[in-house]
PDB file of C-alpha atoms in Angstrom:
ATOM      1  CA  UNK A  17     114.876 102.568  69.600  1.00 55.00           C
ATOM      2  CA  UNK A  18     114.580 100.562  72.552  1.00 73.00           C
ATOM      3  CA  UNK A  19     111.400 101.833  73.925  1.00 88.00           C
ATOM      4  CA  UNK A  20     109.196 105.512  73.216  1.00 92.00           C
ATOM      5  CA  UNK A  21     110.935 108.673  75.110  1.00 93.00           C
ATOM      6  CA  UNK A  22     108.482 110.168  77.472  1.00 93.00           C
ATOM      7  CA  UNK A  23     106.216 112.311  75.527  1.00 90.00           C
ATOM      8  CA  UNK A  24     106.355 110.213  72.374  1.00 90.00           C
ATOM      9  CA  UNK A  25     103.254 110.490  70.371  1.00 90.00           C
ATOM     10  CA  UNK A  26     101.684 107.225  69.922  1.00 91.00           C
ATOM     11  CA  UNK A  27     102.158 104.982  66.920  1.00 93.00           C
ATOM     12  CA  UNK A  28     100.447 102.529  64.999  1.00 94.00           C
ATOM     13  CA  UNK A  29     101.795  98.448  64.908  1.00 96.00           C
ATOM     14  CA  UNK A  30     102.033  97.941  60.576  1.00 96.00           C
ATOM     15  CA  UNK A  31     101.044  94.513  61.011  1.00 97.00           C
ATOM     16  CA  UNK A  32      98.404  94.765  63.842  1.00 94.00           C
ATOM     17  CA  UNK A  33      97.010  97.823  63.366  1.00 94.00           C
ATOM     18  CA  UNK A  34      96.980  98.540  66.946  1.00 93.00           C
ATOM     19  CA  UNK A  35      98.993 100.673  69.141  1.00 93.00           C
ATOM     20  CA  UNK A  36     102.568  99.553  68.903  1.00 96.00           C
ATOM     21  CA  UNK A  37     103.552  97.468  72.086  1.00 97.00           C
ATOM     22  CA  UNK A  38      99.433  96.696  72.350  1.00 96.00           C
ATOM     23  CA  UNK A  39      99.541  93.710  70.633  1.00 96.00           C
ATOM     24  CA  UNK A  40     101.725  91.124  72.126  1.00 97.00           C
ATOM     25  CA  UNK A  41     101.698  88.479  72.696  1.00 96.00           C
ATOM     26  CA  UNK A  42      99.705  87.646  69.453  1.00 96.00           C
ATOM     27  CA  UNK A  43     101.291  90.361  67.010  1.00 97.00           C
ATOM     28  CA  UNK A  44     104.938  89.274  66.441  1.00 98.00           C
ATOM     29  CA  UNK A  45     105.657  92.808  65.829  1.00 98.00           C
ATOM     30  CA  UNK A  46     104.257  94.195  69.133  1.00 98.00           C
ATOM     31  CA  UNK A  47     106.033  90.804  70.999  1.00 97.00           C
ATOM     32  CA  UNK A  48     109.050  91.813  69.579  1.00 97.00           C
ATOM     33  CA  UNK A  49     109.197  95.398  70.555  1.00 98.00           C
ATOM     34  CA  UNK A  50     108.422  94.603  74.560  1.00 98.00           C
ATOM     35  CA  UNK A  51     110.895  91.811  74.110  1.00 97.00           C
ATOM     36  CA  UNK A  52     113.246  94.736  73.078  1.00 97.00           C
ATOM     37  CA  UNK A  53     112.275  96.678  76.337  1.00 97.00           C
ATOM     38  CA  UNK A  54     114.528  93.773  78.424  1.00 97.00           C
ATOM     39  CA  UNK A  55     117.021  92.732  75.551  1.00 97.00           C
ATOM     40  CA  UNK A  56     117.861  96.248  74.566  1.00 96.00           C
ATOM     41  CA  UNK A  57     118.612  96.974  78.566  1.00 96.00           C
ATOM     42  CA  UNK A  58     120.386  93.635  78.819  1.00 96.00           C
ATOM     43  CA  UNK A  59     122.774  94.259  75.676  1.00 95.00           C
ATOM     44  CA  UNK A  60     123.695  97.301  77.630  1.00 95.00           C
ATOM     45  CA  UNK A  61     124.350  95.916  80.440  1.00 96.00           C
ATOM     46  CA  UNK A  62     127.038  93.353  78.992  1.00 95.00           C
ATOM     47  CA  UNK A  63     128.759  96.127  77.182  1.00 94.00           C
ATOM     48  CA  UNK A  64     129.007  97.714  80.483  1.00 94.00           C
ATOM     49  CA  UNK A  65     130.942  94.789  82.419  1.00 93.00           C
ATOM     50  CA  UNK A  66     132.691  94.177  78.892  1.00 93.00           C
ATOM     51  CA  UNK A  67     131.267  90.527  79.238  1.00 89.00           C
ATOM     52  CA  UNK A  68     131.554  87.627  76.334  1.00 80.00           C
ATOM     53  CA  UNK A  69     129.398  85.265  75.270  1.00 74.00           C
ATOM     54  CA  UNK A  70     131.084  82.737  77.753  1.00 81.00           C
ATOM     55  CA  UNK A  71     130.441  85.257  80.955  1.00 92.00           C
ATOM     56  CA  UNK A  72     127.122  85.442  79.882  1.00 94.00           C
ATOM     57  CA  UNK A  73     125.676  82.900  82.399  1.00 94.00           C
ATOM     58  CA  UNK A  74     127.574  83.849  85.083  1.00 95.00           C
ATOM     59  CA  UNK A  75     126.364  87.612  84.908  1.00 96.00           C
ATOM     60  CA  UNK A  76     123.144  86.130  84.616  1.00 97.00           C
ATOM     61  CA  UNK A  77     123.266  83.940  87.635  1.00 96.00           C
ATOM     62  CA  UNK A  78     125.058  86.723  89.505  1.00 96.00           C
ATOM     63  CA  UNK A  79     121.808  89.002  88.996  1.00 97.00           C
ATOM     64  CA  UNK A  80     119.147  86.707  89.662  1.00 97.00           C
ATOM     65  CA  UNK A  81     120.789  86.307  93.047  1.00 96.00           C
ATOM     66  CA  UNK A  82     121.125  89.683  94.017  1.00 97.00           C
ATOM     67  CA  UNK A  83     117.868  91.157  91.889  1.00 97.00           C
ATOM     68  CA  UNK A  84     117.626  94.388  94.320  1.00 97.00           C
ATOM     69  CA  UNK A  85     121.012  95.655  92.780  1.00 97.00           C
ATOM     70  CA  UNK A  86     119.652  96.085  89.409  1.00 98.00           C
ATOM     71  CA  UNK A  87     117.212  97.360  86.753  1.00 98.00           C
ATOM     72  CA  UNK A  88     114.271  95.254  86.631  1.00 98.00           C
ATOM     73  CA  UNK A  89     115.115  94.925  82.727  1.00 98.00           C
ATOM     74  CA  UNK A  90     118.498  93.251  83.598  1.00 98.00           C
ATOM     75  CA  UNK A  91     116.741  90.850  86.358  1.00 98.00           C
ATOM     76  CA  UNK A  92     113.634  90.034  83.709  1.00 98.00           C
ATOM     77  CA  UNK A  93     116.620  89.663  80.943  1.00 97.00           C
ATOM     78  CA  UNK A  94     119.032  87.695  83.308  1.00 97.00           C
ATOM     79  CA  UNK A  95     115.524  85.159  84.292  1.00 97.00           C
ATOM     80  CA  UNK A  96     114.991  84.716  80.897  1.00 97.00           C
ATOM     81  CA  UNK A  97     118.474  82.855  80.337  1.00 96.00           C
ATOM     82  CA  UNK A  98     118.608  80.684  83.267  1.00 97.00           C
ATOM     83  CA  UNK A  99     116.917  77.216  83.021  1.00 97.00           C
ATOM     84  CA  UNK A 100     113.870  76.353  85.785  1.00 97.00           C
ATOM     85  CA  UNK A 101     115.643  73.075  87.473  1.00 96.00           C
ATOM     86  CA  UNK A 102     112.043  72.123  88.268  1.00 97.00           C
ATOM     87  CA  UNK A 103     109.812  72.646  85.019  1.00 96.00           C
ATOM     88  CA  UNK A 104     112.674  72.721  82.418  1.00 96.00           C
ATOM     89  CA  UNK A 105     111.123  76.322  80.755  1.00 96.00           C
ATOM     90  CA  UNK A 106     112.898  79.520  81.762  1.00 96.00           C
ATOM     91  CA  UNK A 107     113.386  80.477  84.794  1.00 96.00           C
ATOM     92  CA  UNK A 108     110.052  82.256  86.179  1.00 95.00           C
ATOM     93  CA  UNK A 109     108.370  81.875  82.641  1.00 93.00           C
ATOM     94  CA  UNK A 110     107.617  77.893  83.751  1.00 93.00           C
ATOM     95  CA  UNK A 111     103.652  77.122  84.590  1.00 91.00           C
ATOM     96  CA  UNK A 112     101.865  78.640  87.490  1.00 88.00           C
ATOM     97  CA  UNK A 113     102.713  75.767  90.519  1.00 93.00           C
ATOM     98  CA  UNK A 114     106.404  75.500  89.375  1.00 95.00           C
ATOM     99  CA  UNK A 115     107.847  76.081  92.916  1.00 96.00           C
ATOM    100  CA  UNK A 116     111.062  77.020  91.408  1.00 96.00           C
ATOM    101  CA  UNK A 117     109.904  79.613  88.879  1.00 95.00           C
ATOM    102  CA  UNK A 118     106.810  81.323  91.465  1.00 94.00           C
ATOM    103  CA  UNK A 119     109.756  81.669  93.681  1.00 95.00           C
ATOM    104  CA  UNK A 120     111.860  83.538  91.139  1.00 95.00           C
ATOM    105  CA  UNK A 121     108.810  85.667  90.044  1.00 93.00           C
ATOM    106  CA  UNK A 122     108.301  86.807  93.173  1.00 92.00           C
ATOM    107  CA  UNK A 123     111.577  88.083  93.984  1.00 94.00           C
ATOM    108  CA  UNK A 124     112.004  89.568  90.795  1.00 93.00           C
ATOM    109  CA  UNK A 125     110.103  92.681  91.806  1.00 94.00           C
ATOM    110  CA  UNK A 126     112.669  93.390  94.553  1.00 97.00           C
ATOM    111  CA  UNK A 127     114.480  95.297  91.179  1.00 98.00           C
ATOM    112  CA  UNK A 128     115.085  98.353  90.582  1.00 98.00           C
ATOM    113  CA  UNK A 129     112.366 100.661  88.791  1.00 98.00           C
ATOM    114  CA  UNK A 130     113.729 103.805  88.053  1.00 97.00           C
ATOM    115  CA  UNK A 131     111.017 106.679  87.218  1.00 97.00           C
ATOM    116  CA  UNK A 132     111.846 108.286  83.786  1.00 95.00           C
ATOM    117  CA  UNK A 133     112.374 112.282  83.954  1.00 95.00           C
ATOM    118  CA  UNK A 134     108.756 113.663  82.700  1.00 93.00           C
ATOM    119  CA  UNK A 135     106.820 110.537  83.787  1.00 94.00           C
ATOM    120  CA  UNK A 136     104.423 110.548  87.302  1.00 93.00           C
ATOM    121  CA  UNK A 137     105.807 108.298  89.906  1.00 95.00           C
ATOM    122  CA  UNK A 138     104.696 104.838  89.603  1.00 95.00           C
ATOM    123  CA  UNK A 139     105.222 104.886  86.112  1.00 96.00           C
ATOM    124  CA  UNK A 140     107.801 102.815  85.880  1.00 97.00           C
ATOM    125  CA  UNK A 141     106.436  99.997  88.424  1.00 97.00           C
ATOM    126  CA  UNK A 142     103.390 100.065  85.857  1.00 96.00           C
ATOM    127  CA  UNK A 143     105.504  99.452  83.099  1.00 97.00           C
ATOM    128  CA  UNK A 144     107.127  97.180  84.720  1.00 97.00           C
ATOM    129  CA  UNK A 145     103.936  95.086  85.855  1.00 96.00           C
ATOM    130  CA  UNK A 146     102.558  94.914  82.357  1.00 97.00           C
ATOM    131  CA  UNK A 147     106.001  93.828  80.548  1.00 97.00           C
ATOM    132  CA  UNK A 148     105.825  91.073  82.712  1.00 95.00           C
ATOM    133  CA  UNK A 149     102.600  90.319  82.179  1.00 95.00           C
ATOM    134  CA  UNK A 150     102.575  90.487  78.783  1.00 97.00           C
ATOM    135  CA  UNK A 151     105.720  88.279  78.808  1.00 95.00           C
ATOM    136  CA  UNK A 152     103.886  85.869  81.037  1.00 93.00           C
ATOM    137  CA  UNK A 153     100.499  85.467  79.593  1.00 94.00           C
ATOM    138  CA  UNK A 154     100.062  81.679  80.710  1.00 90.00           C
ATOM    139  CA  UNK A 155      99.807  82.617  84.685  1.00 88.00           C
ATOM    140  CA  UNK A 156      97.391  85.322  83.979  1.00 91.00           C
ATOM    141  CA  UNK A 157      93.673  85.672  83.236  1.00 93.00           C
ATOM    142  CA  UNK A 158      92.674  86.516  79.860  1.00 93.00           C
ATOM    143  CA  UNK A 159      91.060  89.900  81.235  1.00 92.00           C
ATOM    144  CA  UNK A 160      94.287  91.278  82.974  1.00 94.00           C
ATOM    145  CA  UNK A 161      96.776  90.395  79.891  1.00 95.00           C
ATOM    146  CA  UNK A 162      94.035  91.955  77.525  1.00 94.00           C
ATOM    147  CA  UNK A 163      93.893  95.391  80.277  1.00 94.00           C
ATOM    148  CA  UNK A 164      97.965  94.750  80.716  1.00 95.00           C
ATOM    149  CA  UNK A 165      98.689  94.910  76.962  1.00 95.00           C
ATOM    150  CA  UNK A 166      96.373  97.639  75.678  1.00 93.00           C
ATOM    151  CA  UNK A 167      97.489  99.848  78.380  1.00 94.00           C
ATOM    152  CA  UNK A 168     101.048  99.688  78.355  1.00 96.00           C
ATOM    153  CA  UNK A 169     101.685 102.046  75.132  1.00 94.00           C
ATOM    154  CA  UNK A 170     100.058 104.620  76.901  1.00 93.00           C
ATOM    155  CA  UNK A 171     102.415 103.871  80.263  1.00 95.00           C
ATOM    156  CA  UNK A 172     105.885 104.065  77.461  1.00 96.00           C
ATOM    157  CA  UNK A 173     104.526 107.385  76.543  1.00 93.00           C
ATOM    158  CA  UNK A 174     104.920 108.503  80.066  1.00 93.00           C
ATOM    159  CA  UNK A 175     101.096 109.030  80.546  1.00 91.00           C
ATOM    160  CA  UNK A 176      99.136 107.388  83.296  1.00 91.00           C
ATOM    161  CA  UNK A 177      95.191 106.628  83.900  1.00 91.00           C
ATOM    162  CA  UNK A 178      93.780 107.785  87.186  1.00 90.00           C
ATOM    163  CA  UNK A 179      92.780 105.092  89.578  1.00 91.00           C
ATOM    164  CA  UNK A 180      88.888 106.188  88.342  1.00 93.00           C
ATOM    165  CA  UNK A 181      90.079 105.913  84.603  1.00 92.00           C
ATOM    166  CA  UNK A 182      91.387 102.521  85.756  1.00 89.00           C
ATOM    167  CA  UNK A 183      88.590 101.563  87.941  1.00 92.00           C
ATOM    168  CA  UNK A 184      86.071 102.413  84.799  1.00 93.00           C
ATOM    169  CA  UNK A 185      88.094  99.958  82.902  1.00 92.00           C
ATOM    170  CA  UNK A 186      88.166  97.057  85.299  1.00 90.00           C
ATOM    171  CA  UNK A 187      84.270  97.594  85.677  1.00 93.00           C
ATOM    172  CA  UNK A 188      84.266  97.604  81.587  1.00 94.00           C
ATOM    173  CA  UNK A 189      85.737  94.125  81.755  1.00 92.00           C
ATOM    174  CA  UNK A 190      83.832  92.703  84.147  1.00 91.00           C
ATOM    175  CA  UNK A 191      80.705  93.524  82.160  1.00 93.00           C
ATOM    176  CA  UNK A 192      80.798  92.939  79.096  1.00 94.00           C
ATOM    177  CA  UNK A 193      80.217  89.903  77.322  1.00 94.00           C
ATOM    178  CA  UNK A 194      83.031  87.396  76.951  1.00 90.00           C
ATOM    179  CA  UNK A 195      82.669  87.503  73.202  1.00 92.00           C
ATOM    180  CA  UNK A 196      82.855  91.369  72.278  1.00 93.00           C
ATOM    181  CA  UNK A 197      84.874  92.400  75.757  1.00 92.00           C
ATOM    182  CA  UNK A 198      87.944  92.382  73.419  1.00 88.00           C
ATOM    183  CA  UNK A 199      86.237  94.680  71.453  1.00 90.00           C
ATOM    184  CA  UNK A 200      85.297  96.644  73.961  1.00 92.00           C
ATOM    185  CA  UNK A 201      87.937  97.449  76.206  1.00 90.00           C
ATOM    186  CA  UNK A 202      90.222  97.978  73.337  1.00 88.00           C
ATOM    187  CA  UNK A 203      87.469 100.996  71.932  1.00 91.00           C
ATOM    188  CA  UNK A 204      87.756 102.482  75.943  1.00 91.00           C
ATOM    189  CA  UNK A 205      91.502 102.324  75.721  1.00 87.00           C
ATOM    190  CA  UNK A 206      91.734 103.730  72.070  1.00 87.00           C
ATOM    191  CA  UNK A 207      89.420 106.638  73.749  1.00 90.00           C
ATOM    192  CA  UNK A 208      91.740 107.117  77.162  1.00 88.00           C
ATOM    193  CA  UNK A 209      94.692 107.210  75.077  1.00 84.00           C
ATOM    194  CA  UNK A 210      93.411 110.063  73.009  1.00 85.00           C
ATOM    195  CA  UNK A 211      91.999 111.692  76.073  1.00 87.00           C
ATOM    196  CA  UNK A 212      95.543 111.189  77.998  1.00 84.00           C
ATOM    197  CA  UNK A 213      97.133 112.568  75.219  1.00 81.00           C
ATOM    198  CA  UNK A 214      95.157 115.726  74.651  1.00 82.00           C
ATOM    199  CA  UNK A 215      94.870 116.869  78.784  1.00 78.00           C
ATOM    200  CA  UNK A 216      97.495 115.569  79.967  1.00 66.00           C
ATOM    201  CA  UNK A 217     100.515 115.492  77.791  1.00 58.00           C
ATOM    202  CA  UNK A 218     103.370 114.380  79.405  1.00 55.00           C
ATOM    203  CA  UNK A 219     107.062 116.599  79.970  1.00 52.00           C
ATOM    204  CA  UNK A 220     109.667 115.461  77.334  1.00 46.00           C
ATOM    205  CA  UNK A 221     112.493 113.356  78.769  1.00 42.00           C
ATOM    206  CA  UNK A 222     115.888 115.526  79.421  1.00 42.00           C
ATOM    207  CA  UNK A 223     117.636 112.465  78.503  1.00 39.00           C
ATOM    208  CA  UNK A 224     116.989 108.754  77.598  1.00 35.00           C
ATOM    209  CA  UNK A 225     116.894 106.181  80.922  1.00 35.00           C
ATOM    210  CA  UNK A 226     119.969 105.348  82.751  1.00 32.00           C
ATOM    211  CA  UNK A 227     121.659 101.583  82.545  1.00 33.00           C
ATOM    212  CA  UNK A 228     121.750  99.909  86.104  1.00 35.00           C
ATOM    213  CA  UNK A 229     125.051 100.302  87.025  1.00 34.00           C
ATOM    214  CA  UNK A 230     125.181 103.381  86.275  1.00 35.00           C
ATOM    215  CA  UNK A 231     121.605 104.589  87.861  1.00 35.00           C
ATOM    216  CA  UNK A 232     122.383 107.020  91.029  1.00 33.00           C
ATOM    217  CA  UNK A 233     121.184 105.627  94.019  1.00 33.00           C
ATOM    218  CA  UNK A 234     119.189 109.328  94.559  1.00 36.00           C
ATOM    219  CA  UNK A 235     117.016 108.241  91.402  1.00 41.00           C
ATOM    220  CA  UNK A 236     116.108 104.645  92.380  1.00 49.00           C
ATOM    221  CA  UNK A 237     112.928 102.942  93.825  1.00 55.00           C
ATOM    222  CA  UNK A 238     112.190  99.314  94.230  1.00 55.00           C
ATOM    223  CA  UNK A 239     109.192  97.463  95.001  1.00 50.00           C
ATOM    224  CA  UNK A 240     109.748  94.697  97.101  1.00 48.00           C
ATOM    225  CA  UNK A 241     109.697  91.205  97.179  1.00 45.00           C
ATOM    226  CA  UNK A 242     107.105  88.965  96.265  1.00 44.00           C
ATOM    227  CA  UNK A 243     104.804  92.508  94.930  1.00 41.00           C
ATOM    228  CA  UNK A 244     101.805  91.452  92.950  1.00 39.00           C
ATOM    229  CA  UNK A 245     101.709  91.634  89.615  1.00 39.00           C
TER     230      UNK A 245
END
């Protein structure tokens, strides 16, 4: 399984004890499934141009060049092979200041995000946002990878908070004291989760989500260049 089908129950991480996805990038086992979300897309995505291991690079350099003609999975995927010529790390993954990599980031929400069938519009971008967050928790305060990570197994569920569900979170974090906030937030998120769940279940997906190349041009949305995270 590459990621939950829209209307997935929500599942416990073994090893964390969180919800699985929730807790990267410190549990391995919740790293390793968003990891999957952009490998598993990837993988696809070679078997589609029937690419070896030599044409890897090339693909790679041919997407980060063109981002807005493919999933944002293959772009994050295709970043994640190519080498920063400034900082040395991967590209867009380097140190906040790396000229080089904050250009690459930038551009890399010009991607595709395609909204699965059953989710609310937006979904997709949100997913999208915390993945990369998540995957980039050295540019990012401590607050919005801790809001990023709990709430992105509710997103992969195809549920969404309201901006005042949101809002009451953000004003959470912002109050509470550095050493239980943690704590905290993760309680309010356990409780929205629940809540989401119960109201406002979402649709079951007609069918799993489409591989760039093959996404109809009807079905896709992108976000621009240079969109905040």
């Amino acid at each position: 399984m590459v990621r939950p089908e829209v209307g997935t129950p929500l599942r416990r991480c073994t090893r964390c004890g969180g919800y699985e996805y929730g807790g990267a990038p410190a549990c391995t086992a919740c790293r390793e499934l968003v990891d999957a979300i952009v490998e598993g897309e990837w993988a696809a995505f070679l078997r589609h141009w029937d690419a070896t291991g030599g044409e890897e690079r090339i693909l790679a350099e041919m997407v980060a060049a063109e981002p807005e003609r493919h999933d944002w999975r293959v772009v994050d995927a295709a970043l994640d092979r190519l080498v920063c010529p400034d900082c040395g790390d991967r590209l867009a993954r380097g140190p906040i200041g790396c000229p080089a990599c904050d250009l690459a980031h930038g551009f890399r929400y010009a991607a595709i995000e395609t909204d699965r069938p059953g989710a609310p519009p937006g979904n997709e971008h949100a997913i999208r946002v915390s993945v990369s967050v998540v995957r980039r928790p050295q540019v990012t305060s401590e607050s919005e990878v801790l809001v990023r990570r709990l709430v992105l197994p509710v997103l992969l569920t195809g549920l969404q908070p309201t901006t005042e569900e949101a809002q009451r979170i953000s004003a959470l974090v912002k109050k509470s004291p550095p050493e239980r906030r943690a704590q905290l937030v993760e309680q309010a998120m356990e409780t929205l989760a629940e809540d989401l769940s119960r109201t406002r279940p979402a649709e079951p997906a007609a069918g799993s989500s489409p591989t760039s190349p093959d996404t109809p041009a009807g079905t896709r949305r992108r976000s621009g260049p240079g969109r905040p995270r």
